[in-house]
CSV table of C-alpha atoms in Angstrom, one decimal:
chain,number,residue,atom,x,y,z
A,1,UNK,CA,94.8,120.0,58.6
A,2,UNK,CA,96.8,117.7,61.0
A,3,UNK,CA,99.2,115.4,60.3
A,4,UNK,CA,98.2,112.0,62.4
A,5,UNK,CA,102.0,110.8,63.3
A,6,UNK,CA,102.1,107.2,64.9
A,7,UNK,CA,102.9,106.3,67.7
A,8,UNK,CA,106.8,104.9,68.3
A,9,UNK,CA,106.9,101.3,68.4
A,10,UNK,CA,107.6,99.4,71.4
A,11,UNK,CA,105.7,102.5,73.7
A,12,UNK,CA,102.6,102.1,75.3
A,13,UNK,CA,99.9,104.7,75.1
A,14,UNK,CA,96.6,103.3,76.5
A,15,UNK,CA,93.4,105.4,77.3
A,16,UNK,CA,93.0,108.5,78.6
A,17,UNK,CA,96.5,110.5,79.7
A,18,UNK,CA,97.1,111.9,83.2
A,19,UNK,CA,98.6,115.4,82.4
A,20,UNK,CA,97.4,117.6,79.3
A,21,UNK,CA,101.3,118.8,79.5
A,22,UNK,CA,103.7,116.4,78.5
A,23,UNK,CA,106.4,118.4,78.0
A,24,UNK,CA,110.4,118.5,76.3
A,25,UNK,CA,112.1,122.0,76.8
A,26,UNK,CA,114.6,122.2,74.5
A,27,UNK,CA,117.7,124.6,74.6
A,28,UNK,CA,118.6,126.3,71.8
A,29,UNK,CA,120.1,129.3,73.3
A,30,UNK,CA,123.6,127.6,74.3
A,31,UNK,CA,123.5,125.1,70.9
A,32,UNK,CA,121.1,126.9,68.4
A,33,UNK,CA,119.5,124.3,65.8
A,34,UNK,CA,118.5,125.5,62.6
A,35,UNK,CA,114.6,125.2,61.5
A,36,UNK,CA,115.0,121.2,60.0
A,37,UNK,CA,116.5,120.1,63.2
A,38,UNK,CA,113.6,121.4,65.0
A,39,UNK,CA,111.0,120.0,62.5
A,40,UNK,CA,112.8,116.6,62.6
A,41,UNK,CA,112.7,116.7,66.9
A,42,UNK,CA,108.8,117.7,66.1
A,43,UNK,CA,108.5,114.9,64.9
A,44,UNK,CA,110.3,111.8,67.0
A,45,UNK,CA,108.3,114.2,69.8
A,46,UNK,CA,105.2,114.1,68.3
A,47,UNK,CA,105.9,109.8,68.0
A,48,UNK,CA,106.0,110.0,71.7
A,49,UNK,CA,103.1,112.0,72.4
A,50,UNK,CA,104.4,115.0,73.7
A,51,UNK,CA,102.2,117.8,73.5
A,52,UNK,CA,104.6,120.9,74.5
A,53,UNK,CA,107.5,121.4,72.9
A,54,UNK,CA,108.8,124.8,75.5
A,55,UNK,CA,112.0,126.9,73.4
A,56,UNK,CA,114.2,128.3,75.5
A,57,UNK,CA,115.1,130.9,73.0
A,58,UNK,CA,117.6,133.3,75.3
A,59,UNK,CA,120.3,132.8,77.6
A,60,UNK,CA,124.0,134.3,78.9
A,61,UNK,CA,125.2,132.3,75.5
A,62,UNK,CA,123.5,133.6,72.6
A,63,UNK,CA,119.7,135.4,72.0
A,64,UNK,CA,117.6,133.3,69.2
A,65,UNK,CA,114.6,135.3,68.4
A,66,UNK,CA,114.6,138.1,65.8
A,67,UNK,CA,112.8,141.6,67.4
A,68,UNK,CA,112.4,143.6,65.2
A,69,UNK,CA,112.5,147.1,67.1
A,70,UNK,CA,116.3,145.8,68.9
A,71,UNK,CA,117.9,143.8,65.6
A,72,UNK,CA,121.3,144.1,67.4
A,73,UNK,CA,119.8,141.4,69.6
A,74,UNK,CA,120.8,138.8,67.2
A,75,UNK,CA,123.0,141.0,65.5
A,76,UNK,CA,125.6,141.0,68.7
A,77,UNK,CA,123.3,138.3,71.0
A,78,UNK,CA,123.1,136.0,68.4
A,79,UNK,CA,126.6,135.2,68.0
A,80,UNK,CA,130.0,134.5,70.2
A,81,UNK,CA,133.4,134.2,69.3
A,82,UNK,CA,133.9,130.7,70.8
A,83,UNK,CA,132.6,128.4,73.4
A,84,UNK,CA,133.8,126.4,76.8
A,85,UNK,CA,134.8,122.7,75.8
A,86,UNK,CA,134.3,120.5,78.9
A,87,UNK,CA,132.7,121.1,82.5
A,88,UNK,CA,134.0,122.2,86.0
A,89,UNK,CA,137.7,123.5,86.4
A,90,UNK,CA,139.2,121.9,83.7
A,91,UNK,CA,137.7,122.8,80.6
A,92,UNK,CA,138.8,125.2,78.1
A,93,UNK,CA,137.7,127.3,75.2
A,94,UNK,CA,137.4,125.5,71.7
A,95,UNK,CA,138.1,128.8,69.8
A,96,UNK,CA,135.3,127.9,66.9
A,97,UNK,CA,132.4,130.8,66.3
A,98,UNK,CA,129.1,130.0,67.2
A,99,UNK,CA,126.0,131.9,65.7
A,100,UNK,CA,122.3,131.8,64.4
A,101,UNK,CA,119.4,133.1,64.9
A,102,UNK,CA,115.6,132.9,64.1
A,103,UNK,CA,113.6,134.8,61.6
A,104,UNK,CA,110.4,135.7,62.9
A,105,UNK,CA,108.7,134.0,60.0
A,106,UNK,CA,110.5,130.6,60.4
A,107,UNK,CA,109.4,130.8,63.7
A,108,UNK,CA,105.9,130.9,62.6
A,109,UNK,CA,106.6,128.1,60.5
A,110,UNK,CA,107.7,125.8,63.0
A,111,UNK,CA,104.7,126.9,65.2
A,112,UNK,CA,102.6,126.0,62.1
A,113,UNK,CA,104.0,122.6,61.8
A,114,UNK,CA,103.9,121.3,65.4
A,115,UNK,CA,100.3,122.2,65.4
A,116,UNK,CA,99.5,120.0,62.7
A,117,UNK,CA,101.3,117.4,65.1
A,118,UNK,CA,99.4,118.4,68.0
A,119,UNK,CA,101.9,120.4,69.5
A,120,UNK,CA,102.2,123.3,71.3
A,121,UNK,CA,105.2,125.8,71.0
A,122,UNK,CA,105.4,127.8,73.8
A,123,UNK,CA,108.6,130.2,73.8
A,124,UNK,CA,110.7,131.2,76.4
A,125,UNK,CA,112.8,134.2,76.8
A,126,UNK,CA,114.5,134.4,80.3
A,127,UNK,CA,114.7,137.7,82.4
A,128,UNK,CA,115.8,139.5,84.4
A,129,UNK,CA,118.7,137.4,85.0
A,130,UNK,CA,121.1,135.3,82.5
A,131,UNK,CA,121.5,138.6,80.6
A,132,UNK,CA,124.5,138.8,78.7
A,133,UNK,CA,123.7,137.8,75.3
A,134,UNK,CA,120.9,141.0,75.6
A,135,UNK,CA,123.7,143.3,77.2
A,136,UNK,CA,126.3,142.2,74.9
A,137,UNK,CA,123.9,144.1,72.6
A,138,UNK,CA,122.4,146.8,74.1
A,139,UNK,CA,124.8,147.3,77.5
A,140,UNK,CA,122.2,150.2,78.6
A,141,UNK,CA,119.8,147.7,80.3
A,142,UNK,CA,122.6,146.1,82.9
A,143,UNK,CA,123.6,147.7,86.0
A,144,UNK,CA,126.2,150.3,86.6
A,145,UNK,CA,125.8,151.9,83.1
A,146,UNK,CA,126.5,151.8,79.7
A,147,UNK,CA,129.7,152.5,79.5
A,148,UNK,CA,130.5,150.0,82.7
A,149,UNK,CA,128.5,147.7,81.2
A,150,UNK,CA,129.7,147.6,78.0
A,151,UNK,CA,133.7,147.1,78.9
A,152,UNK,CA,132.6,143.7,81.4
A,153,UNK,CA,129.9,142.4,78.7
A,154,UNK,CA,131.9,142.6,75.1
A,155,UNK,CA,130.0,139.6,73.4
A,156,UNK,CA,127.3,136.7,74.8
A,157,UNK,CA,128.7,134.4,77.4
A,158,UNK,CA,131.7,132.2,76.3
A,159,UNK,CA,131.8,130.0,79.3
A,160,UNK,CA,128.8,127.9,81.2
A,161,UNK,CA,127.1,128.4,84.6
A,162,UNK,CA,125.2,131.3,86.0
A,163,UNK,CA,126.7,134.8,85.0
A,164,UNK,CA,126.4,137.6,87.7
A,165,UNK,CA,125.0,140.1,84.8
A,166,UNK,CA,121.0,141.0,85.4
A,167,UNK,CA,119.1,143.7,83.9
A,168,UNK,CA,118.9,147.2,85.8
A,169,UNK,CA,114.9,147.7,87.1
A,170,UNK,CA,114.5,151.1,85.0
A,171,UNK,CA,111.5,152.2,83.5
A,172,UNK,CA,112.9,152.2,80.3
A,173,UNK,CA,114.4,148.7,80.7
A,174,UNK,CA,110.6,147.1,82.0
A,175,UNK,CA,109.6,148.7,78.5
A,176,UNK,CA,112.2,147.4,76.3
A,177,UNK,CA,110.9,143.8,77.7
A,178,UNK,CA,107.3,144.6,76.9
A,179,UNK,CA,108.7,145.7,73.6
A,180,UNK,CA,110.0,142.5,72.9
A,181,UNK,CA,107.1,140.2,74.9
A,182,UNK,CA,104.9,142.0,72.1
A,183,UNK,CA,106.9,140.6,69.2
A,184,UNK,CA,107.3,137.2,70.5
A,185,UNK,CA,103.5,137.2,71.1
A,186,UNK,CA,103.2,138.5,67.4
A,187,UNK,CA,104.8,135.0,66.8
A,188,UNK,CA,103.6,132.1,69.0
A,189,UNK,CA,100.0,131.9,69.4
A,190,UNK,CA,100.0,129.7,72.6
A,191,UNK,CA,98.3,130.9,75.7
A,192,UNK,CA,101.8,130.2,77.9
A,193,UNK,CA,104.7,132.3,77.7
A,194,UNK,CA,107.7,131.7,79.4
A,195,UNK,CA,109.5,134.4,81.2
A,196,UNK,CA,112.7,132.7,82.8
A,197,UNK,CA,113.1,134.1,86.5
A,198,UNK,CA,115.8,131.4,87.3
A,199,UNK,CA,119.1,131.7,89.0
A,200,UNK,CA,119.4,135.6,89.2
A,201,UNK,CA,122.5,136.5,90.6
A,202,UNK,CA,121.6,140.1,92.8
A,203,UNK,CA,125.1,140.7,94.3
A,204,UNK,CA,125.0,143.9,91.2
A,205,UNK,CA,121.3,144.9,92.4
A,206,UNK,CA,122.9,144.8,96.1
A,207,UNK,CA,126.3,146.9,95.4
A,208,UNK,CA,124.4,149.5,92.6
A,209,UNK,CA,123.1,152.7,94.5
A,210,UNK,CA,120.5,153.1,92.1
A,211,UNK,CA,118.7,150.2,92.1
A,212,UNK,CA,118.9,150.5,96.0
A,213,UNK,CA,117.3,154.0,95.4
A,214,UNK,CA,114.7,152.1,93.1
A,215,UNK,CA,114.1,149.8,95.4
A,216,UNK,CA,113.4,152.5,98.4
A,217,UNK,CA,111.1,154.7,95.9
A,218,UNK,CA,108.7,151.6,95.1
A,219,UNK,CA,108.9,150.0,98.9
A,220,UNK,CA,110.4,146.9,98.2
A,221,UNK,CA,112.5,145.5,101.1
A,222,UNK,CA,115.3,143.1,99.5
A,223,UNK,CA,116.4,141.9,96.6
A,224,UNK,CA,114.3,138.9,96.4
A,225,UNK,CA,111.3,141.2,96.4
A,226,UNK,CA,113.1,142.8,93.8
A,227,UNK,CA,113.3,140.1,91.6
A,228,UNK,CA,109.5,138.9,91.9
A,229,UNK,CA,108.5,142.8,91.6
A,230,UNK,CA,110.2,142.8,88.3
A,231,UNK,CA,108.7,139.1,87.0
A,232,UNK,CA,105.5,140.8,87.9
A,233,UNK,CA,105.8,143.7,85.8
A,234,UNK,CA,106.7,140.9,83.2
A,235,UNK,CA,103.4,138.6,83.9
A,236,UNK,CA,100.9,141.8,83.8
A,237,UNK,CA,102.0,142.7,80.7
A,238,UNK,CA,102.0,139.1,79.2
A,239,UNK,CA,98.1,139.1,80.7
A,240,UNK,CA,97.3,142.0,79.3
A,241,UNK,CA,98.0,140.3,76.2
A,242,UNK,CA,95.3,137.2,76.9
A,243,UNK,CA,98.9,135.6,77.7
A,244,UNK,CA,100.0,133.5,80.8
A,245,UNK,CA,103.0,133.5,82.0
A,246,UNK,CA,105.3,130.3,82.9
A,247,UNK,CA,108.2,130.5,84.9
A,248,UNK,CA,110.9,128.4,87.0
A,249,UNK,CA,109.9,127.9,90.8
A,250,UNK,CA,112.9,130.3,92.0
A,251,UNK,CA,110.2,133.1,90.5
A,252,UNK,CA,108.4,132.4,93.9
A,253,UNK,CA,111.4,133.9,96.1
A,254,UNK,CA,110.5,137.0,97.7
A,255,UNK,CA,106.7,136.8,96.8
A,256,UNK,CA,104.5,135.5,94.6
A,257,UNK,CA,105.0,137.5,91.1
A,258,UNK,CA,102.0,136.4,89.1
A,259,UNK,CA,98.6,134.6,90.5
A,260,UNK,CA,97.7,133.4,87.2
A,261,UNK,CA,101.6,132.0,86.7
A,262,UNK,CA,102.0,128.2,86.1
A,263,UNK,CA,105.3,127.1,88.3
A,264,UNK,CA,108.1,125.0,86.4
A,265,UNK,CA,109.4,123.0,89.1
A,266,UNK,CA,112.7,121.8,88.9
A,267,UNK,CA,114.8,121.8,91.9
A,268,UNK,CA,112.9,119.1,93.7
A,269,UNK,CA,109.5,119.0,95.0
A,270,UNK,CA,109.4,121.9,97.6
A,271,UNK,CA,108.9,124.8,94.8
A,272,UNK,CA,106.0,122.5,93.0
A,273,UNK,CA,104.2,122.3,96.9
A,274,UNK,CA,104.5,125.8,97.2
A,275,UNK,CA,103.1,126.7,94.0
A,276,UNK,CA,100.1,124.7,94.9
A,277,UNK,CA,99.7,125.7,98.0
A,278,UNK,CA,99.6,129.4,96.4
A,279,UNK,CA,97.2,128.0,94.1
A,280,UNK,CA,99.1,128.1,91.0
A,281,UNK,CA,99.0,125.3,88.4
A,282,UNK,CA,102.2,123.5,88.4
A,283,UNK,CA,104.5,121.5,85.9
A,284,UNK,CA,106.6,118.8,87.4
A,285,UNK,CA,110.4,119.1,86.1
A,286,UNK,CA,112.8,117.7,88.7
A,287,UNK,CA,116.5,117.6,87.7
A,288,UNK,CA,117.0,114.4,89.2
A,289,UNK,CA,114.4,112.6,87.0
A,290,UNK,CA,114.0,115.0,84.2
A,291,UNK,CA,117.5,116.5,83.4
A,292,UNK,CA,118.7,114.9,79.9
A,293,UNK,CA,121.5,116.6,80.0
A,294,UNK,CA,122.8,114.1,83.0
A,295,UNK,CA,125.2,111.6,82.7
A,296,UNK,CA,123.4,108.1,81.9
A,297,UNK,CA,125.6,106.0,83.6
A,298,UNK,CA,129.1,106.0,86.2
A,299,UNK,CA,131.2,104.4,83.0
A,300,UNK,CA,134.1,107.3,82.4
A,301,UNK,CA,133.4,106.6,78.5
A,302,UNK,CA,130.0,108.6,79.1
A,303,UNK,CA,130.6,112.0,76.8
A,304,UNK,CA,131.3,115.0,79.3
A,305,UNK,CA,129.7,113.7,81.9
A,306,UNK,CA,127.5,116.4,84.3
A,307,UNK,CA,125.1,116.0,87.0
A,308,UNK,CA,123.7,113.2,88.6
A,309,UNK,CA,123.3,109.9,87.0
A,310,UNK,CA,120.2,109.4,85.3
A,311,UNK,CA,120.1,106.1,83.6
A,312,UNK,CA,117.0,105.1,81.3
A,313,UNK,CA,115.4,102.8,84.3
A,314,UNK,CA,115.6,105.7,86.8
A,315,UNK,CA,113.7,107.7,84.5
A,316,UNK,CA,111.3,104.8,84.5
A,317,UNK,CA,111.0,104.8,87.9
A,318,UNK,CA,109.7,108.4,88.0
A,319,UNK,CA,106.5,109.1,90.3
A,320,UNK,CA,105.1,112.6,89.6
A,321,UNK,CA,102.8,112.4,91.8
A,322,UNK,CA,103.2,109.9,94.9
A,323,UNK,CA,100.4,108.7,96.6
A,324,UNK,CA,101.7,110.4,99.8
A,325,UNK,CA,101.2,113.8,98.1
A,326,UNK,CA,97.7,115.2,99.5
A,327,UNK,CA,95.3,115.6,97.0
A,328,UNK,CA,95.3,119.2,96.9
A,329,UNK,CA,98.6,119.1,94.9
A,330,UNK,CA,98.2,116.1,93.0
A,331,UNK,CA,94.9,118.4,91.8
A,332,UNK,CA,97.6,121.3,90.7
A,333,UNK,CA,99.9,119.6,88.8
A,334,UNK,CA,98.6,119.9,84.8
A,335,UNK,CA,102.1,118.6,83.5
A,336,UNK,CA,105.7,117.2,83.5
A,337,UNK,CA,108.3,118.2,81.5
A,338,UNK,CA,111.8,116.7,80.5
A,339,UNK,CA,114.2,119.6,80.1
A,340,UNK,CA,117.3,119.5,77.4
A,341,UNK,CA,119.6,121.9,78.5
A,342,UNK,CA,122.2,121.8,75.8
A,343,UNK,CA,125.7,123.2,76.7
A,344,UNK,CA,127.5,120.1,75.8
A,345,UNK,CA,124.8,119.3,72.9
A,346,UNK,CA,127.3,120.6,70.4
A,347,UNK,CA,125.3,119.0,67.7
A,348,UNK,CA,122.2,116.4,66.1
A,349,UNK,CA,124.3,113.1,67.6
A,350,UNK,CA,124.9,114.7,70.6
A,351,UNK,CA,121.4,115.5,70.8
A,352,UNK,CA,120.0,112.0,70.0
A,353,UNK,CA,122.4,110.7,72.2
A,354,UNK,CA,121.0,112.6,75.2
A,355,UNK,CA,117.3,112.5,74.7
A,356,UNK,CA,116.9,108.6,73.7
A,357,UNK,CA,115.8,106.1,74.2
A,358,UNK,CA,114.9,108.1,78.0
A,359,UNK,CA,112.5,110.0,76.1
A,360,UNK,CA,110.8,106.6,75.4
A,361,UNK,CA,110.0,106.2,79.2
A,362,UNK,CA,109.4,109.3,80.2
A,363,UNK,CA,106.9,109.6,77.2
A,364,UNK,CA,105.3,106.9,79.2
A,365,UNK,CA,105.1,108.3,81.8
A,366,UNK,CA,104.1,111.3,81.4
A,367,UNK,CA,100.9,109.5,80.2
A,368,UNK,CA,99.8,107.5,82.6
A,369,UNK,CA,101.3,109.5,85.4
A,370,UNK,CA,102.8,106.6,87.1
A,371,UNK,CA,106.2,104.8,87.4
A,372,UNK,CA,106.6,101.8,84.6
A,373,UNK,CA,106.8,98.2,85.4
A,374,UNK,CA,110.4,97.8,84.4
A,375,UNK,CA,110.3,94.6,83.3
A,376,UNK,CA,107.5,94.7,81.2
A,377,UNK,CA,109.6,97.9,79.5
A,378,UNK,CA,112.5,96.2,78.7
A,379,UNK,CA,110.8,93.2,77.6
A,380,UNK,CA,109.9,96.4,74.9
A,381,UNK,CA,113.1,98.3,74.7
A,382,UNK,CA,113.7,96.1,71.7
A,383,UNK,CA,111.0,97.2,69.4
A,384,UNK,CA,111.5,100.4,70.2
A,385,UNK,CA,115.5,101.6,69.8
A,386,UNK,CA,114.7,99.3,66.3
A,387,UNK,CA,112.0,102.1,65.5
A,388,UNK,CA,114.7,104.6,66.8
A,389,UNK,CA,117.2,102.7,64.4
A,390,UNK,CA,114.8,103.2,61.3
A,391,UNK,CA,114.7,106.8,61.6
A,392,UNK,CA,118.1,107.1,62.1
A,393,UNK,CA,118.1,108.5,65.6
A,394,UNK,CA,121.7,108.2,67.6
A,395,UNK,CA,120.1,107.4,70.9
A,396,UNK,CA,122.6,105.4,73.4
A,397,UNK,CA,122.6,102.0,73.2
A,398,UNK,CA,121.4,100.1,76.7
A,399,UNK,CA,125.2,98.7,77.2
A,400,UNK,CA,126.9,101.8,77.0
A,401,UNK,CA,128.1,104.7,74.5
A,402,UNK,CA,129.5,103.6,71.0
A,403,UNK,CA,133.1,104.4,70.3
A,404,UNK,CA,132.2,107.6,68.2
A,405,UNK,CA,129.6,108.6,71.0
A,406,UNK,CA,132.4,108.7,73.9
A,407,UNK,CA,134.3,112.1,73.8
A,408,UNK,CA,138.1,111.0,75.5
A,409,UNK,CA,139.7,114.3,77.1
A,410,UNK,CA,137.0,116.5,77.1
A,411,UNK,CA,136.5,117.0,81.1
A,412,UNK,CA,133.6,116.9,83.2
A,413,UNK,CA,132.0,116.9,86.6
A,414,UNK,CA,130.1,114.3,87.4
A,415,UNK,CA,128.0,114.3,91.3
A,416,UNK,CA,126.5,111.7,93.5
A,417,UNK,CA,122.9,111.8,94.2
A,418,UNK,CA,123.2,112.7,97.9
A,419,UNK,CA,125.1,116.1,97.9
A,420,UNK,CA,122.8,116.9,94.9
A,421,UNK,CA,119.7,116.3,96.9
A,422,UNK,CA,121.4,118.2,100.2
A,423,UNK,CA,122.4,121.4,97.4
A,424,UNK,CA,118.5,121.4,96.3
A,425,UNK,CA,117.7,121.6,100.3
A,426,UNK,CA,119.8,124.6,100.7
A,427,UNK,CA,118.7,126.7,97.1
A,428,UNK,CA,115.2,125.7,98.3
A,429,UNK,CA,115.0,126.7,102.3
A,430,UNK,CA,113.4,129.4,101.6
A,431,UNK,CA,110.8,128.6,99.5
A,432,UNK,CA,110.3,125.4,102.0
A,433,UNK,CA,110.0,128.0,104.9
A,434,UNK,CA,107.6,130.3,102.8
């Protein structure tokens, strides 16, 4: 039986949608959220017509998911003694305990519940890199050994960013991720799975001798191959399953992993071109239009401000798909997606604060696939943060963050469009190039 949920007042949702995938990833992996948290955010999503709600339910910071045959996954993975307060150079340690993790049942439950809403769950767990809530746990599957392992990984990540630890390419490693693929699929009945494959660090693949040996025994010439080798291994099994596998567009380094893979986009458009070109399907996810983790505005009372400044009406200017884009890609791309990466989400304010009211526009846009007339918007911004207010959502008000939103002395690293844009160049000349 579904539950019909209304639409959010003030939004806009006329005839028939452009993209089937309108979708909110949502990290619970650095911040987890227990199970009412998530059924409220079902909810305000369900309001805005999103139709994929993607979990990203592992990361350096912390494993979510309970698996049965590795419990000291969330046993060890699912906890850490404290965690970095701030961005960049300047930030410290807050010295509080984070922990939680998911019972395979509530997980079922949630799954249960967004259907009714018309919502697909689709989880994430992300290999082979951002590793060291798994090796925290079970240091046998990182590189060097055990032993080695285990004195440079002694709990999850307590600081942000992209952690050197990977998993080793051992056969027994590859089946320890089947193992736990086959539990999550136990869980989540969507046809997608997310498999990660973004911002592996290979400098421990590069100095180990025996992944170089590895690598020479199955005739794969760098680590970049490496990476995509191991993704496939990843992918086949997922298919074997009836499963498809989704991953970030750095899993197209080296070669193309998966034919059946959808590509999550998100550092600009060359990955998403790519992917189509290959013939994947492809879901649009730029950071500079999609990121609600960014900074909403240059005022220094924004809370920890990161990233690039993405205020409601540049989300409202978002184009998935320009008219200068040949049709052979515009014919690729199924979805978009607004990703919540939630480092400095350190709670359900922080939360709301982030995601509205710019989940209100990109809601709209990821309907009718096309930038919104920004006057006619605003003219309903009203309406709709007084639906927000009703349901007692936080969001950030239009002027600027209330008192008790702003977060005074907590440090962060704010960046300018340009150099962003001239970073995503570089990470991406090779795909461009491919």
């Amino acid at each position: 039986m579904s539950a019909v949920v209304p639409p959010a007042a003030g939004l806009r949702f006329a005839g028939e949608p452009r993209f089937a995938w309108r979708g909110v990833m949502l990290d619970v992996a650095r911040r987890f959220r227990p199970l009412p948290e998530l059924m409220r955010f079902v909810d305000l999503l369900a309001a805005h017509r999103i139709t994929v709600l993607q979990l990203h339910l592992s990361d350096d910071q912390g494993w979510r998911f309970e698996v049965r045959a590795y419990p000291r996954l969330t046993e060890l993975g699912g906890r850490r003694s404290e965690t970095q307060l701030g961005h960049g150079p300047a930030s410290t340690l807050d010295g509080v305990p984070h922990e939680g993790w998911y019972r395979q049942s509530e997980l079922r439950e949630l799954v249960a519940y967004a259907a009714e809403r018309g919502i697909r769950v689709v989880p994430e767990l992300d290999v082979p890199g951002h590793a060291s809530a798994i090796l925290a746990a079970y240091p046998e599957f990182g590189v060097g050994g055990a032993e080695e392992v285990a004195r440079r990984v002694r709990e999850p990540w307590t600081r942000f960013g992209i952690s050197d630890e990977v998993l080793n390419v051992e056969a027994e490693t590859l089946a320890f991720v089947g193992t736990v693929f086959d539990e999550l699929c136990e869980v989540f009945d969507d046809e997608i799975v997310g498999i990660g494959g973004d911002e592996v660090r290979k400098d421990r693949w590069r100095a180990d001798p025996r992944t170089q040996q590895l690598m020479a025994e199955r005739g794969i010439a760098d680590e970049e191959e490496l990476q995509a080798w191991f993704l496939g291994r990843v992918a086949d099994g997922l298919r074997a399953r009836g499963r498809r596998a989704v991953g970030w567009d750095e899993m197209l380094e080296g070669r193309d992993p998966a034919p059946d893979a959808i590509v999550a986009s998100w550092r600009g458009p060359v990955g998403a071109r790519l992917g189509a070109r290959l013939g994947h399907e492809v879901v649009l996810c730029p950071d500079l239009w999609t990121y609600f983790d960014y900074r909403q505005s240059d005022d220094p009372a924004e809370p920890i401000p990161v990233g690039t400044v993405l205020a409601l009406e540049d989300v409202a200017g978002f184009d998935p798909v320009p008219a200068t884009e040949p049709e052979w890609f515009a014919e690729r791309v199924v979805g978009v997606q607004a990703n919540v990466w939630a480092e400095h989400l350190d709670g359900p304010a922080r939360l709301d604060y982030a995601v509205f009211p710019r989940l209100g526009a990109f809601a709209e846009v990821a309907w009718t696939g096309h930038p919104l007339d920004q006057a006619d918007f605003a003219a309903r911004l009203p309406a709709y943060l007084a639906w927000l207010d009703e349901r007692g959502v936080g969001y950030r008000p239009p002027g600027g963050p209330r008192l008790e939103q702003q977060r005074p002395g907590v440090p962060g690293v704010p960046r300018d469009r340009a150099s962003r844009i001239a970073e995503l160049e570089r990470l991406t000349a090779g795909l461009a190039s491919a």
